[in-house]
Tab-separated table of C-alpha atoms in Angstrom:
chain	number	residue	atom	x	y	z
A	1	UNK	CA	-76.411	-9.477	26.486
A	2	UNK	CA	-73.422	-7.459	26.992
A	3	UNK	CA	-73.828	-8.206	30.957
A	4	UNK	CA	-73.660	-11.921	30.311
A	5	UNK	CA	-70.995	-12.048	28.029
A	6	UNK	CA	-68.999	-10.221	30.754
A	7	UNK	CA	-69.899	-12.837	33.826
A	8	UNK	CA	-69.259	-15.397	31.669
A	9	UNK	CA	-65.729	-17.209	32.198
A	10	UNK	CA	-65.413	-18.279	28.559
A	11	UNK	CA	-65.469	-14.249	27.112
A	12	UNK	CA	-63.391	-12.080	27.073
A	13	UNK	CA	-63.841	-7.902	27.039
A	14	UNK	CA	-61.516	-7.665	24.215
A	15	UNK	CA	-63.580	-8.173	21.172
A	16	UNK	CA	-62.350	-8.758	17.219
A	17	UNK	CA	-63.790	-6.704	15.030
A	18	UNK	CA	-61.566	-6.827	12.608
A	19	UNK	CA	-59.277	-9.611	10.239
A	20	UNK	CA	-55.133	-9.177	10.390
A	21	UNK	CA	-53.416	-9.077	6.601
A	22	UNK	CA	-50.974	-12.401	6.529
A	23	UNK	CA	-47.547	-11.132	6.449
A	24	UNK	CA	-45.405	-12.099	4.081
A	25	UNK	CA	-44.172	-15.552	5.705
A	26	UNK	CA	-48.149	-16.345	5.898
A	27	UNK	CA	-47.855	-15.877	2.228
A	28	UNK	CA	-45.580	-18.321	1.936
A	29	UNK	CA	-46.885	-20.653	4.257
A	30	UNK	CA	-50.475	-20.201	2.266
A	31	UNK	CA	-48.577	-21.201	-1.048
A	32	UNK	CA	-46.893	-24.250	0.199
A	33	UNK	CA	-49.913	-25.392	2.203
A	34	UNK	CA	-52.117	-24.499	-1.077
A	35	UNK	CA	-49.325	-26.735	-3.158
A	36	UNK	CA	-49.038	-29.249	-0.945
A	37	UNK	CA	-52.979	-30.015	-0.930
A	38	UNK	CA	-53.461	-29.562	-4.246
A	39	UNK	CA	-50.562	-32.124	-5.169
A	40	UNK	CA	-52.376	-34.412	-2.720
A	41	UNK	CA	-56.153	-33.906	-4.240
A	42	UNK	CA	-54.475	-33.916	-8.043
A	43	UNK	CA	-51.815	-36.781	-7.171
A	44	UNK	CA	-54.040	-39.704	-8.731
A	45	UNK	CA	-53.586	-37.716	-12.071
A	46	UNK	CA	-50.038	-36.924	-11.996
A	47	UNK	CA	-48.216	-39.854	-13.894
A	48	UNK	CA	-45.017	-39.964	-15.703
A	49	UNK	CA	-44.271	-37.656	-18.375
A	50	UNK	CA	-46.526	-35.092	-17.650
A	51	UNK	CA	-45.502	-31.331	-17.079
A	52	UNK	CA	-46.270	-31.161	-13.268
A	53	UNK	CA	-44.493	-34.890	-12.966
A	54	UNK	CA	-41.593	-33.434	-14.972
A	55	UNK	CA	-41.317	-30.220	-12.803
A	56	UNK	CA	-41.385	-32.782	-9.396
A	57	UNK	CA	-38.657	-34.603	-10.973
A	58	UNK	CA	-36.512	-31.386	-11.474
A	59	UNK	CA	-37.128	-29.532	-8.580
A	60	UNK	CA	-38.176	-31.454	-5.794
A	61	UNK	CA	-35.883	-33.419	-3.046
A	62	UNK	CA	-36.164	-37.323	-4.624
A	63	UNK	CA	-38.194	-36.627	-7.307
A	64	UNK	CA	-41.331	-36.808	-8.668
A	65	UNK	CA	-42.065	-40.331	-6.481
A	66	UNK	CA	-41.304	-39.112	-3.500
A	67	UNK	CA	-43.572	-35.707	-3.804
A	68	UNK	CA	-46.405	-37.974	-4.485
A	69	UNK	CA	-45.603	-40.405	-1.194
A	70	UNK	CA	-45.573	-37.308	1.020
A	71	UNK	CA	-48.606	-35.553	-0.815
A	72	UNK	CA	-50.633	-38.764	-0.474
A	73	UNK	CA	-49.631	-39.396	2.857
A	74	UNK	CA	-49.381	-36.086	4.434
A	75	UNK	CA	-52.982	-34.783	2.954
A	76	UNK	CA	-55.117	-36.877	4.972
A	77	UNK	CA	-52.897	-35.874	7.983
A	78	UNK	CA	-53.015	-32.408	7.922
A	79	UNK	CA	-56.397	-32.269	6.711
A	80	UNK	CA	-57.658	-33.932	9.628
A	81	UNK	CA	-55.645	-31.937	12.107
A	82	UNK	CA	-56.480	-28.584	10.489
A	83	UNK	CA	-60.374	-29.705	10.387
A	84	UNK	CA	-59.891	-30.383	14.426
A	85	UNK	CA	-57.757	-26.750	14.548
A	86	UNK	CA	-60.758	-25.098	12.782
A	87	UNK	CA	-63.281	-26.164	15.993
A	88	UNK	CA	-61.085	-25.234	18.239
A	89	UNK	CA	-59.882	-22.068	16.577
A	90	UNK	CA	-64.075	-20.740	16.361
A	91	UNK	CA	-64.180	-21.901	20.380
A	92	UNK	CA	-61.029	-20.847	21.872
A	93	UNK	CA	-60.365	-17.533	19.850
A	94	UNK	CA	-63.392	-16.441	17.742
A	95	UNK	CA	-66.414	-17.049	20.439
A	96	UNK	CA	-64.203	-16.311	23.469
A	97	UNK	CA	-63.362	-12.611	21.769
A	98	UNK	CA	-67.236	-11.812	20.479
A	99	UNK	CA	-66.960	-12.149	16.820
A	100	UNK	CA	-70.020	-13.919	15.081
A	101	UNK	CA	-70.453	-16.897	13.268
A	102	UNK	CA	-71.206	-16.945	9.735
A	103	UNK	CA	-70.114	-12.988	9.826
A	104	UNK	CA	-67.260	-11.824	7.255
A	105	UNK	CA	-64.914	-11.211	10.148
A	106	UNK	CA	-65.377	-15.056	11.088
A	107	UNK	CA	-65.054	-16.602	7.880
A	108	UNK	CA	-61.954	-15.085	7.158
A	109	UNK	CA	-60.021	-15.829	9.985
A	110	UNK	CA	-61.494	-19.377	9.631
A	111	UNK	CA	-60.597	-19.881	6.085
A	112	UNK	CA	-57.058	-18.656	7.441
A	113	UNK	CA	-56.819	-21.357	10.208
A	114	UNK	CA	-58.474	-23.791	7.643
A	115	UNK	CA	-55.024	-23.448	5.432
A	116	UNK	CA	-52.310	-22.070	7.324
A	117	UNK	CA	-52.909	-23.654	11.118
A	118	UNK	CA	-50.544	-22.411	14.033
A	119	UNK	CA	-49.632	-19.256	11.653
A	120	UNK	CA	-53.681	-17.511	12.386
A	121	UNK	CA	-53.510	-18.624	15.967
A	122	UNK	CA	-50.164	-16.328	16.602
A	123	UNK	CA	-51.919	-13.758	14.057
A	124	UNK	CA	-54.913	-13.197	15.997
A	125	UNK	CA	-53.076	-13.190	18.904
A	126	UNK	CA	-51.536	-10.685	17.959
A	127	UNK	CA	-54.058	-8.775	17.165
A	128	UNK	CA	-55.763	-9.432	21.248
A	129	UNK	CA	-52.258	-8.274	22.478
A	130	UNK	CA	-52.404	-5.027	20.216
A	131	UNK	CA	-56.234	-4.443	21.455
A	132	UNK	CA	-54.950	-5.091	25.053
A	133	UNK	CA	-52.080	-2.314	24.880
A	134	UNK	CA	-54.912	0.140	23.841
């Protein structure tokens, strides 16, 4: 097996074994990507006068109304492109460097790509340019 892997154009000998901590900017981006779909699932229920309606109002660039627009318009969007980023993500970076599907290793870095996007691509590259230097 190892043989093929090797002839095969679409591997690579640098295999992940392991899952990269987010830094803290991937926090953040987690939290706002985490907000932002929640608002979008939740937005149906969010009507003036409640709390989270009141806290839009306050805090967020033309209010409450315009939170809501973007959530319910944005949602779908990203949702779809982060579905399609997903695929690609378990083709392009998790098959071509030997991790397993289904395993720990690939769910987690899935998950990641699932809600943060570009910010696990350049994490896991990193990771292939730190196992390269070795």
């Amino acid at each position: 097996m190892t043989s093929y892997r090797r002839n095969n154009v679409n591997t690579s000998a640098i295999t992940i074994t392991e899952y990269a901590t987010p830094s803290p900017l991937d926090w953040f981006v987690i939290g706002c990507m985490l907000a932002l779909f929640g608002t979008g699932v939740a937005s149906p229920w969010i009507t003036p006068g409640d709390h989270i309606w009141n806290l839009l109002t306050q805090y967020f660039p033309g209010g409450a109304e315009q939170a809501l627009w973007m959530a319910r318009t944005l949602v779908p969007l990203l949702a779809f492109a982060h579905a399609g980023e997903v695929v690609l993500f378990d083709q392009l970076r998790m098959r071509r460097h030997g991790v397993r599907r289904w395993s720990r290793v690939w769910w987690m870095w899935e998950i990641s790509c699932a809600v943060e996007g570009i910010r696990a691509w350049k994490r896991v590259d990193g990771v292939i340019a730190h196992k390269k230097k070795e």
